[in-house]
mmCIF file of C-alpha atoms in Angstrom:
data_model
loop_
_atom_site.group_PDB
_atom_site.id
_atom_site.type_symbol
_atom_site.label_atom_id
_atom_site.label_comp_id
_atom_site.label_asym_id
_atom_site.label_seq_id
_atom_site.Cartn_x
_atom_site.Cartn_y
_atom_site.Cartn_z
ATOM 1 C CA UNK A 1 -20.594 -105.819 286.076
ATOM 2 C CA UNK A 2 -18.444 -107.649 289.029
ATOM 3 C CA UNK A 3 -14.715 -108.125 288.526
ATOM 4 C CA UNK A 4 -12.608 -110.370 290.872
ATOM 5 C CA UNK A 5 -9.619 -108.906 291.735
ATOM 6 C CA UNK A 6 -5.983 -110.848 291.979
ATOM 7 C CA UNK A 7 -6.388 -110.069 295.809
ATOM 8 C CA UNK A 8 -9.410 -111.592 295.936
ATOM 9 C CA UNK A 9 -12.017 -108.355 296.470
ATOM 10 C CA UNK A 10 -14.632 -107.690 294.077
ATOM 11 C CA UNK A 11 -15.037 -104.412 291.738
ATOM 12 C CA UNK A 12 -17.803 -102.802 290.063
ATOM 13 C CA UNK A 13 -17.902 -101.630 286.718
ATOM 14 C CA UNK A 14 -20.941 -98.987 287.607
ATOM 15 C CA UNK A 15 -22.543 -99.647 283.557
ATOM 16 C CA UNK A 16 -24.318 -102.121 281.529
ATOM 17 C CA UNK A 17 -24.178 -103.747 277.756
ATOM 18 C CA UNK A 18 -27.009 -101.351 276.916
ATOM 19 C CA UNK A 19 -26.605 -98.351 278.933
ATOM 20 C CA UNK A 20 -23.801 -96.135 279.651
ATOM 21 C CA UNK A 21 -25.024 -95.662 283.215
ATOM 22 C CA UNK A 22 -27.191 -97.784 285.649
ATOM 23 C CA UNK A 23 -29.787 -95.929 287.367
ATOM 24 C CA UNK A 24 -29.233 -96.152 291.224
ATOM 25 C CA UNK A 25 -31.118 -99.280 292.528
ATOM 26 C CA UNK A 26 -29.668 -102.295 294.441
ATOM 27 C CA UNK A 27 -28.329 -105.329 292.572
ATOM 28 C CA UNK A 28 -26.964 -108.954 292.801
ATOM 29 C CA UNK A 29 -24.428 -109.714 292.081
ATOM 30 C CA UNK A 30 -22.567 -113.417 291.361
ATOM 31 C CA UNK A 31 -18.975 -114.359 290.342
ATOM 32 C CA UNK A 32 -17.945 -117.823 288.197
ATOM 33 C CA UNK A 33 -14.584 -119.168 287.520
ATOM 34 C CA UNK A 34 -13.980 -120.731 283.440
ATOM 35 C CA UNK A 35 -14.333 -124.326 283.235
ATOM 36 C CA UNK A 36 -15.375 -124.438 286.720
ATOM 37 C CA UNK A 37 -19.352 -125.149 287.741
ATOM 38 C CA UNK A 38 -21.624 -122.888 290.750
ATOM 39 C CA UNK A 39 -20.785 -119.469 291.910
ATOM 40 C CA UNK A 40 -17.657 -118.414 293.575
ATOM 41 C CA UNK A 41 -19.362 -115.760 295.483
ATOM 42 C CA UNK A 42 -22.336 -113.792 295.411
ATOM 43 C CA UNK A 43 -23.952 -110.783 297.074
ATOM 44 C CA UNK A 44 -25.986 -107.387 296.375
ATOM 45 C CA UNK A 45 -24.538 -103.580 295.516
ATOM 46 C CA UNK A 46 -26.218 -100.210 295.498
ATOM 47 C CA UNK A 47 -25.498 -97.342 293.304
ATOM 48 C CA UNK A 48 -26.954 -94.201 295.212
ATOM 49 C CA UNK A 49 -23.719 -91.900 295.074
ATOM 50 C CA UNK A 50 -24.344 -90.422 291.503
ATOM 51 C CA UNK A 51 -26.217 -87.006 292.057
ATOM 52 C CA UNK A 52 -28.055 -86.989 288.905
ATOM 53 C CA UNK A 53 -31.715 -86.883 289.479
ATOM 54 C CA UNK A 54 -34.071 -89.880 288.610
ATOM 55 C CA UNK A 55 -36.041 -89.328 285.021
ATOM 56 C CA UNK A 56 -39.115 -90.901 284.975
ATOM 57 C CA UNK A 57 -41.411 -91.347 281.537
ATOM 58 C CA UNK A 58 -43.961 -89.037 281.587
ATOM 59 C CA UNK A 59 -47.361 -90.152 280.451
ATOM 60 C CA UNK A 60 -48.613 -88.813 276.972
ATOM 61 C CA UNK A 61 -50.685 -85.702 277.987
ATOM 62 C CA UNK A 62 -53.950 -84.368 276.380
ATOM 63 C CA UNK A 63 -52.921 -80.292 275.768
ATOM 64 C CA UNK A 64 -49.138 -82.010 274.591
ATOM 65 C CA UNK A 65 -50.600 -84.189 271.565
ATOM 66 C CA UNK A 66 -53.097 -81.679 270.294
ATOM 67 C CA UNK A 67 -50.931 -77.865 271.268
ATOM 68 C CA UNK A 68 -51.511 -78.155 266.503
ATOM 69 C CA UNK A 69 -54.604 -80.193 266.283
ATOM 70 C CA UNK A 70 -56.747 -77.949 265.232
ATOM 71 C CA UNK A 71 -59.501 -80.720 264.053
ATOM 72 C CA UNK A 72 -58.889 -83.036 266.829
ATOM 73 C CA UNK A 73 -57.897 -85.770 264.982
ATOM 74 C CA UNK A 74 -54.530 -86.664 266.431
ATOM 75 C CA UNK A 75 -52.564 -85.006 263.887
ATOM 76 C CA UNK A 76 -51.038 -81.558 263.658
ATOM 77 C CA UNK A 77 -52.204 -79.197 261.169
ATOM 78 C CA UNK A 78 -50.818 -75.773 259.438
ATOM 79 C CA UNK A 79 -52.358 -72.555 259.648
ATOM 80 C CA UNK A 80 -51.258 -69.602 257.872
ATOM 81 C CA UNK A 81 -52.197 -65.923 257.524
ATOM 82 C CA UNK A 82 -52.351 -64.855 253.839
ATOM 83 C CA UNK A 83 -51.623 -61.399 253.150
ATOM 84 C CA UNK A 84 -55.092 -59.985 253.229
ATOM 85 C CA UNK A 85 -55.059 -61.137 256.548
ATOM 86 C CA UNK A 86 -57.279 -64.254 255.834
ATOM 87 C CA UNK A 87 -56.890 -67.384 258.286
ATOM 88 C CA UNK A 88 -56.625 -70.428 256.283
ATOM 89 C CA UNK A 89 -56.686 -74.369 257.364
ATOM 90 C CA UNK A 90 -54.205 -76.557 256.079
ATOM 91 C CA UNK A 91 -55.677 -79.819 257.476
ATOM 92 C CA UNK A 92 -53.575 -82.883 257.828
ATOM 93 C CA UNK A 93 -54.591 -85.574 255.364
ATOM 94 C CA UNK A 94 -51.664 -87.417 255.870
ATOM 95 C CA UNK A 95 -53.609 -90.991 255.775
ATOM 96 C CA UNK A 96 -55.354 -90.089 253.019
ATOM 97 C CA UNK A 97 -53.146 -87.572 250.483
ATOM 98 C CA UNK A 98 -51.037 -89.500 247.751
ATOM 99 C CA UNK A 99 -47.473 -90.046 249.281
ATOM 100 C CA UNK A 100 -48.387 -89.076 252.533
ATOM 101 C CA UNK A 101 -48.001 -86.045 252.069
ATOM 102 C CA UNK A 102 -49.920 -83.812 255.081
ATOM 103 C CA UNK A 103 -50.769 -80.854 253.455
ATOM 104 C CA UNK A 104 -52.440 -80.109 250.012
ATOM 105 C CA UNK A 105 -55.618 -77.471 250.063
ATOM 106 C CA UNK A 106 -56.698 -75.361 252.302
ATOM 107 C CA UNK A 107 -60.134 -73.429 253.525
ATOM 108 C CA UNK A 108 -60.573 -69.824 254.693
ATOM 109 C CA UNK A 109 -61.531 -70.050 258.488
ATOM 110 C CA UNK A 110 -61.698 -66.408 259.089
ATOM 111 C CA UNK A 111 -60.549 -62.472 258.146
ATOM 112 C CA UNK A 112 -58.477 -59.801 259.464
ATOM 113 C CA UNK A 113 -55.845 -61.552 261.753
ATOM 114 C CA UNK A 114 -52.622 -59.625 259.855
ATOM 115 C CA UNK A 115 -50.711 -57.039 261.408
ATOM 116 C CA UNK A 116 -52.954 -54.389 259.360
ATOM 117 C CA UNK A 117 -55.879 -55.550 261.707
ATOM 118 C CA UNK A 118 -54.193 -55.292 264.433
ATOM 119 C CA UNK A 119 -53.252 -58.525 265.270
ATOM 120 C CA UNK A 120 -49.545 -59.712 266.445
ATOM 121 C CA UNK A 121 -47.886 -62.882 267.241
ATOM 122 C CA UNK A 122 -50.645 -65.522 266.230
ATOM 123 C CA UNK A 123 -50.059 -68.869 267.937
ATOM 124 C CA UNK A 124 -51.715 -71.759 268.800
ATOM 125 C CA UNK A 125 -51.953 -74.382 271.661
ATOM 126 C CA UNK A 126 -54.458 -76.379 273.990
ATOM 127 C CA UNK A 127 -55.533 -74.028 276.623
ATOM 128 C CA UNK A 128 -58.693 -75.362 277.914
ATOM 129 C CA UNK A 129 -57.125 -78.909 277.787
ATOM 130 C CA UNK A 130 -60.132 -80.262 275.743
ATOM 131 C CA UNK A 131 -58.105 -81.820 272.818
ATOM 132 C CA UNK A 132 -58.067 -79.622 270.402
ATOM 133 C CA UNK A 133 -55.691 -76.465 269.624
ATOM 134 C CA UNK A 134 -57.034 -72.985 270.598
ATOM 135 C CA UNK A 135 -55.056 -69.751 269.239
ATOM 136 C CA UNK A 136 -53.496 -66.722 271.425
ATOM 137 C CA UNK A 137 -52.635 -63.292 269.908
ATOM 138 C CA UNK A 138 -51.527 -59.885 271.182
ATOM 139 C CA UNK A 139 -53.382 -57.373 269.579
ATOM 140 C CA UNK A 140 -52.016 -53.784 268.743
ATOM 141 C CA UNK A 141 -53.122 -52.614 271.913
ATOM 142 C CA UNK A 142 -51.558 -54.911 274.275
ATOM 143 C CA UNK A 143 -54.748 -57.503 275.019
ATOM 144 C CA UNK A 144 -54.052 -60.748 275.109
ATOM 145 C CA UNK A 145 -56.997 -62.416 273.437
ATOM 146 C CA UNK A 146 -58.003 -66.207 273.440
ATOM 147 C CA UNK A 147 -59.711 -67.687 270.821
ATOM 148 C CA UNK A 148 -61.316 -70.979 272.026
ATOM 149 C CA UNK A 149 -61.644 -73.305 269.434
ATOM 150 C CA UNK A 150 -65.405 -74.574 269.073
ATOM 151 C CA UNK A 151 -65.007 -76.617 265.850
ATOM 152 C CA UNK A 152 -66.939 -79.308 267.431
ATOM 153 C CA UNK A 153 -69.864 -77.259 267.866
ATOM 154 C CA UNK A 154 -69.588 -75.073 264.918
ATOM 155 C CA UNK A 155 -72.276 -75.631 261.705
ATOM 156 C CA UNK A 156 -69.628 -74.661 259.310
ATOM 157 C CA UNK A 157 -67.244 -75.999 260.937
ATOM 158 C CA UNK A 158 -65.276 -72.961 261.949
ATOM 159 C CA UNK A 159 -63.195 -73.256 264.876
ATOM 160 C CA UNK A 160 -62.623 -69.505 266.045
ATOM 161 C CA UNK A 161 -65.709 -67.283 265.503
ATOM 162 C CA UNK A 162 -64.821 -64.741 268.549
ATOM 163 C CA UNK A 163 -62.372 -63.879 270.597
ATOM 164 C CA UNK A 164 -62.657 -63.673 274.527
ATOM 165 C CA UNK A 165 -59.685 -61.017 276.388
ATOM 166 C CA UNK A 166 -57.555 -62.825 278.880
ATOM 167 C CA UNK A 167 -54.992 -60.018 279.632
ATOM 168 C CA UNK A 168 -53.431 -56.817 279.069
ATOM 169 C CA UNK A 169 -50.432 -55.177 279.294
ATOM 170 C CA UNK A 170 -48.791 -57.437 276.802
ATOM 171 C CA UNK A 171 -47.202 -55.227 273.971
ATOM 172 C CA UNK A 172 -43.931 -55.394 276.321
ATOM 173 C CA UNK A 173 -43.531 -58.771 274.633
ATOM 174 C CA UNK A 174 -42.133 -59.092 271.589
ATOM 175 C CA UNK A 175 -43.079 -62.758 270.969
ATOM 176 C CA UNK A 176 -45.079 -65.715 272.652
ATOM 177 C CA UNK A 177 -45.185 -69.618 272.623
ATOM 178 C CA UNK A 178 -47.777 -71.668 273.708
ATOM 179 C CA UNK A 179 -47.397 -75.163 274.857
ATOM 180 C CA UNK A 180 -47.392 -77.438 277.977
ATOM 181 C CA UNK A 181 -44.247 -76.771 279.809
ATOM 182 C CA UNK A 182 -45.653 -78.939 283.408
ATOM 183 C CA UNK A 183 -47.314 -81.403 281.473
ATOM 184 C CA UNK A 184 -50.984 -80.898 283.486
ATOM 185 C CA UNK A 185 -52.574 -81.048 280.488
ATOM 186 C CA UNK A 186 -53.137 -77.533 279.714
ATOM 187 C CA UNK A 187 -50.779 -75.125 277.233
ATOM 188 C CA UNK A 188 -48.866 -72.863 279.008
ATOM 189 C CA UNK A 189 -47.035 -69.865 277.314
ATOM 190 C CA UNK A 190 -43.587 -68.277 277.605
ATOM 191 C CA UNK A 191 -42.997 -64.743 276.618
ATOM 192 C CA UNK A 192 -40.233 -62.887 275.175
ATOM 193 C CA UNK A 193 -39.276 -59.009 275.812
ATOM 194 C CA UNK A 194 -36.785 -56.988 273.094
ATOM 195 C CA UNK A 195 -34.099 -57.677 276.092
ATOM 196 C CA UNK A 196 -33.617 -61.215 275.638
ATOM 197 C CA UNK A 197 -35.553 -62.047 279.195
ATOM 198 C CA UNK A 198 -38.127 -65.013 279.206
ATOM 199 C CA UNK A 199 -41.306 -65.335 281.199
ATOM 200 C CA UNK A 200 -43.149 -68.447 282.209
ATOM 201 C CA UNK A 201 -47.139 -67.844 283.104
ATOM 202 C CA UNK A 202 -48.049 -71.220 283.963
ATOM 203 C CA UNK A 203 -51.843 -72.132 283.302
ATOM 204 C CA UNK A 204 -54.210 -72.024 285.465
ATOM 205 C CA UNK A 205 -57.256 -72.218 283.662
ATOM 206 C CA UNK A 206 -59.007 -74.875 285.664
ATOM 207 C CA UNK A 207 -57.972 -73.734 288.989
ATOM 208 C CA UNK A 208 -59.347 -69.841 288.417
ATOM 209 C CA UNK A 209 -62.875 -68.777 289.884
ATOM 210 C CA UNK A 210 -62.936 -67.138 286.223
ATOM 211 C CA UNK A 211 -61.542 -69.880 284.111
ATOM 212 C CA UNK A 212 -58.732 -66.759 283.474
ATOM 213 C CA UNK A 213 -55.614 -68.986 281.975
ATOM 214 C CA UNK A 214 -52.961 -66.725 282.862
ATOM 215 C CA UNK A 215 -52.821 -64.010 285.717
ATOM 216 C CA UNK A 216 -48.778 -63.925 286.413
ATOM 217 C CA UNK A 217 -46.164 -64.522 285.200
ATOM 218 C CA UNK A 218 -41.994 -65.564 286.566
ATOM 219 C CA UNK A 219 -38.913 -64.407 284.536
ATOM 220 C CA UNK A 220 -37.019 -67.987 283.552
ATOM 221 C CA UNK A 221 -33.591 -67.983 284.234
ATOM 222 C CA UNK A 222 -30.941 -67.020 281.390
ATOM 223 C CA UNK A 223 -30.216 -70.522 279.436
ATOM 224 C CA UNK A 224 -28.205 -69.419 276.314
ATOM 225 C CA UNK A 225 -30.942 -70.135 273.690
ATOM 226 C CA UNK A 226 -30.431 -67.270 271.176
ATOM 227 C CA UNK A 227 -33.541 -65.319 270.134
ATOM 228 C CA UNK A 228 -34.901 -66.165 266.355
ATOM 229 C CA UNK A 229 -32.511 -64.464 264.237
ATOM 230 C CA UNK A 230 -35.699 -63.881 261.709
ATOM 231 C CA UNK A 231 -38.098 -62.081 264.533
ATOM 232 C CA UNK A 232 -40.253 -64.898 264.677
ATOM 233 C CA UNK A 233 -39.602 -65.826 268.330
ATOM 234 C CA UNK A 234 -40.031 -69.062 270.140
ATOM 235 C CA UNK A 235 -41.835 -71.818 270.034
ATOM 236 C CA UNK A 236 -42.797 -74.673 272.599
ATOM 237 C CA UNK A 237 -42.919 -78.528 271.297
ATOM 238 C CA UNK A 238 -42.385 -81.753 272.361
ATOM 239 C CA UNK A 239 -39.116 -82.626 270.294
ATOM 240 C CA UNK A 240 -38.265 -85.917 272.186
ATOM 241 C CA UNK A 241 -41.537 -87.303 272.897
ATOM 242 C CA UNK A 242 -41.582 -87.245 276.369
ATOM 243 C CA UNK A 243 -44.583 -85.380 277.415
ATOM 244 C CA UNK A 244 -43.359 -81.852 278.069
ATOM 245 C CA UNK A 245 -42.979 -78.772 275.994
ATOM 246 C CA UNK A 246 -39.418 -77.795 275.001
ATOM 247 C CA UNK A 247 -38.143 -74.609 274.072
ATOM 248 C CA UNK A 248 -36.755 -73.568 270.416
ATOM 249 C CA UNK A 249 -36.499 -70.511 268.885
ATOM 250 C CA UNK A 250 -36.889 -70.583 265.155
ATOM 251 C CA UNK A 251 -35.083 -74.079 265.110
ATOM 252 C CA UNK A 252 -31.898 -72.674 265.545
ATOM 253 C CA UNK A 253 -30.921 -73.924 269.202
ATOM 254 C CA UNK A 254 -32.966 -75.835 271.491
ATOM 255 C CA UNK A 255 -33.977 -75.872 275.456
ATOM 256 C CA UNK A 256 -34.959 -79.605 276.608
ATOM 257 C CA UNK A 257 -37.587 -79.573 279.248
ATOM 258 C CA UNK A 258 -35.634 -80.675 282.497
ATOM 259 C CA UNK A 259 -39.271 -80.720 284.836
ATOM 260 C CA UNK A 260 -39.252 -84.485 284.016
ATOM 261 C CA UNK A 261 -36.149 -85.124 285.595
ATOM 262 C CA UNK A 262 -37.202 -83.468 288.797
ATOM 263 C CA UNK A 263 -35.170 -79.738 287.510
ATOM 264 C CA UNK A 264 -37.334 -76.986 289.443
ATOM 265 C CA UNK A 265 -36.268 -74.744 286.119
ATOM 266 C CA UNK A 266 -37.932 -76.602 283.371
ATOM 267 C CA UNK A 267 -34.945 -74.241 280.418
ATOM 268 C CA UNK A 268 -31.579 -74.336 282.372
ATOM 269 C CA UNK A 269 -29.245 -75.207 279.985
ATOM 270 C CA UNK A 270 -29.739 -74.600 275.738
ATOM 271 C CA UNK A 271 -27.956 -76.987 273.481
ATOM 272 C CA UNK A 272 -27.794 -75.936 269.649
ATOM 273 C CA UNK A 273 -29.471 -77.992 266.672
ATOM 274 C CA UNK A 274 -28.137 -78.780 263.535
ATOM 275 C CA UNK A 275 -29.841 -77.628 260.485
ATOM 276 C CA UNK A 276 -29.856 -79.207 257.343
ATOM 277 C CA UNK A 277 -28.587 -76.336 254.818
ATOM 278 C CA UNK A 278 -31.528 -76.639 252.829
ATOM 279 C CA UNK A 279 -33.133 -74.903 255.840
ATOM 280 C CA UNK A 280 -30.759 -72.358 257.390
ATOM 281 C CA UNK A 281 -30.540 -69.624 255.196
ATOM 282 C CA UNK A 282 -33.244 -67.101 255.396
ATOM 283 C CA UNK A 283 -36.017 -69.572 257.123
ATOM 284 C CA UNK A 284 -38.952 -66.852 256.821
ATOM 285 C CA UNK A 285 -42.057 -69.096 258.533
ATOM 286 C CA UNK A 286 -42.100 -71.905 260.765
ATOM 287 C CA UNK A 287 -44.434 -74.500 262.425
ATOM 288 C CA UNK A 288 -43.940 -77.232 265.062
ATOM 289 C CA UNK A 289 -46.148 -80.090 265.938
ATOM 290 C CA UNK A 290 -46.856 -83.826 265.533
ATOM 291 C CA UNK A 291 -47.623 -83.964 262.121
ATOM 292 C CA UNK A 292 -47.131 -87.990 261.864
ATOM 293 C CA UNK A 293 -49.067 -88.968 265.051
ATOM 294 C CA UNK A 294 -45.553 -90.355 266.308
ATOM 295 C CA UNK A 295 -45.672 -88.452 269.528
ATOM 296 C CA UNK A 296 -42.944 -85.788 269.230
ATOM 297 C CA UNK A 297 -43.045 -82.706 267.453
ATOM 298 C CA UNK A 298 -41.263 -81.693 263.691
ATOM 299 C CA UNK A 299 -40.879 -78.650 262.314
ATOM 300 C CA UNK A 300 -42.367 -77.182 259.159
ATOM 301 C CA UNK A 301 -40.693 -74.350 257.786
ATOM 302 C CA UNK A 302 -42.034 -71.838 254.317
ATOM 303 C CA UNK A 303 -39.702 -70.244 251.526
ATOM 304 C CA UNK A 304 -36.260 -71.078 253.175
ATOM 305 C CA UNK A 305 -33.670 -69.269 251.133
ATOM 306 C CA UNK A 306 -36.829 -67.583 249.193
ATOM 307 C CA UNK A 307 -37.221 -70.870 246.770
ATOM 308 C CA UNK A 308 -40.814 -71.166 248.058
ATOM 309 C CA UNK A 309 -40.787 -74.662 249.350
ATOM 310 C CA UNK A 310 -42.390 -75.959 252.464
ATOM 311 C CA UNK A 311 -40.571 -77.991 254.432
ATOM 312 C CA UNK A 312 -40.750 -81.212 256.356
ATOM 313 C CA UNK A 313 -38.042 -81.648 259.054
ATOM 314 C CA UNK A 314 -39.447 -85.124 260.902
ATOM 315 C CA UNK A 315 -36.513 -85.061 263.851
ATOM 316 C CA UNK A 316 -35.100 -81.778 264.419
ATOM 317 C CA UNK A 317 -32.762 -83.795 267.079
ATOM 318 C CA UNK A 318 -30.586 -85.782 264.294
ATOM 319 C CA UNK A 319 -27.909 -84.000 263.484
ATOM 320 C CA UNK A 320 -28.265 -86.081 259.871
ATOM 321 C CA UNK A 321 -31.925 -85.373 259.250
ATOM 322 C CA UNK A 322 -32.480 -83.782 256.087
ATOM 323 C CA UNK A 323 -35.757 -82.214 255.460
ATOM 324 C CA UNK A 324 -38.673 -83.265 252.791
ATOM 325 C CA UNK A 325 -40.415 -81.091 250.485
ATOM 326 C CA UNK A 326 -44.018 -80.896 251.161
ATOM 327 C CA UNK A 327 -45.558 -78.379 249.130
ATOM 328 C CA UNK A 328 -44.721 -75.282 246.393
ATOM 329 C CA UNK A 329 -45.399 -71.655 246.135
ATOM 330 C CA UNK A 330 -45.491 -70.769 249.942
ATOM 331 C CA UNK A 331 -43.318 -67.424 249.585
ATOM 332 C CA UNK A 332 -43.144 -65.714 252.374
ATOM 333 C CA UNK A 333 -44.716 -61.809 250.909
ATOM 334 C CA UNK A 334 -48.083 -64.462 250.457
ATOM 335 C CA UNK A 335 -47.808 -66.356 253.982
ATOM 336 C CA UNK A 336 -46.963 -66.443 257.137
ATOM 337 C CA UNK A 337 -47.171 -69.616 258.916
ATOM 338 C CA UNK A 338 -48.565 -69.443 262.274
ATOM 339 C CA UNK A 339 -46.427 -71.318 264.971
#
């Protein structure tokens, strides 16, 4: 706002009732005197010094709203690997269970994806960009295998009946996370080696002569985000609605996606999240996704502290959030949760 000096110059106070900043633009500006009609003096200011970057809103992509919709209704689901290596389908009936509560029974959608089959770090995310979530796994041998979901098309309505090999070479990684990290529309995955180091293989599904998602990959720059203290690596979600996948490893610190704000690193800088202490100790299984249809991501976590609860945590960015018990008996020997 304009202040009239004694010497009769004008200042600018470079913020607004509302905002702690102004974003650079040109404004008027127009000076009054108390008890005295009409302006004093007028005129127009720019604000172009401040080198932050411009953020514009990103547009809700496809591959960002359904990275956990597994039935392609809008709303995340669970799945979870049982310990004879059964997939099961928790679908969200949020709209429909008593207390809106998203997850009650579930349905076996396939067999052998445990570690005894040879299958390793299970995760799921929109990699054809058609709506609904597929799942990625490195198998004991080092393929990385796609499993396109085609529950659309399916009698029983099973949405992975085979698997199709996308890449090898993978059992460097420890860990993978699928999600949208340019916001094109199609899930994207970072990787994580025993050393710490991250690696970004950007999509590129619908630009390859063989529809092959990923062919290579870039190490990301160091940010500080710890690695999952329980070995379950990290996962990519929209936390703060705004289109593109950011970076959180088993909820414990988080990496907000800076491509929005024109950052040609889309992890620079971590920050770390407040848990609730209901969730902290010993979290043994986690999820992310929009389980509410509210366009950013929570986090679902099994047996924290080995009492066996699932977990509800709607806005893992409030440091006051405290989480909501959604379910019983999910110990982690029986489950794990698939991110």
């Amino acid at each position: 706002m304009p202040t009239a000096r004694a010497d009769g110059t004008i200042a600018f106070e470079q913020t607004s009732t509302n905002y702690r900043f102004l974003a650079n633009d040109t404004y008027n500006w127009y000076v009054g005197a108390p008890g005295q009609a009409g302006t004093l003096a007028s005129g127009t200011f720019s604000t172009t010094a401040d080198p932050c970057p411009r953020i514009t809103t990103a547009r809700k992509r496809a591959a960002q709203m359904h990275d956990s919709d597994i039935t392609g209704d809008g709303y995340a689901d669970l799945l979870a690997i049982d310990i004879a290596g059964r997939l099961l389908l928790y679908q969200n009936g949020i709209n429909s269970n008593p207390g809106r509560v998203p997850f009650s029974t579930s349905r076996s959608i396939g067999t052998g994806w445990s570690a005894a089959y040879g299958m390793r770090n299970v995760t799921m995310g929109d990699l054809s960009g058609d709506g609904v979530a597929d799942l990625v796994a490195i198998r004991s041998d080092g393929a990385l295998v796609a499993y396109y979901n085609n529950i659309g098309s399916s009698p029983a309505k099973l949405p992975f009946s085979s698997g199709t090999t996308i890449g090898s070479g993978w059992q460097s990684f420890t860990s993978i996370a699928v999600g949208d990290v340019d916001g094109d529309g199609y899930a994207d995955v970072v990787a994580e080696r025993s050393d710490g180091t991250r690696w970004f293989y950007k999509n590129r599904i619908a630009t390859d002569p063989l529809h092959r998602p990923f062919s290579s990959g870039a190490q990301l720059p160091a940010d500080g985000v710890a690695q999952d203290l329980n070995g379950h690596g990290p996962a990519l979600a929209d936390l703060n609605a705004d289109g593109y996948a950011d970076l959180t490893p088993g909820g414990y610190s988080l990496d907000l996606n800076r491509t929005p704000a024109g950052n040609p690193t889309p992890f620079p800088t971590s920050i770390p999240i407040v848990q609730p202490s209901s969730m902290a100790p010993a979290l043994d299984g986690w999820s992310v996704g929009d389980y509410e249809g509210r366009g950013s991501s929570g986090i679902v976590a099994a047996d924290p502290g080995r009492s066996g609860q699932l977990l509800y945590l709607k806005n893992p960015l409030d440091p006051n959030a405290q989480p909501t018990v959604i379910g019983s008996g999910w110990w982690s020997a029986a489950y794990t949760l698939v991110p």
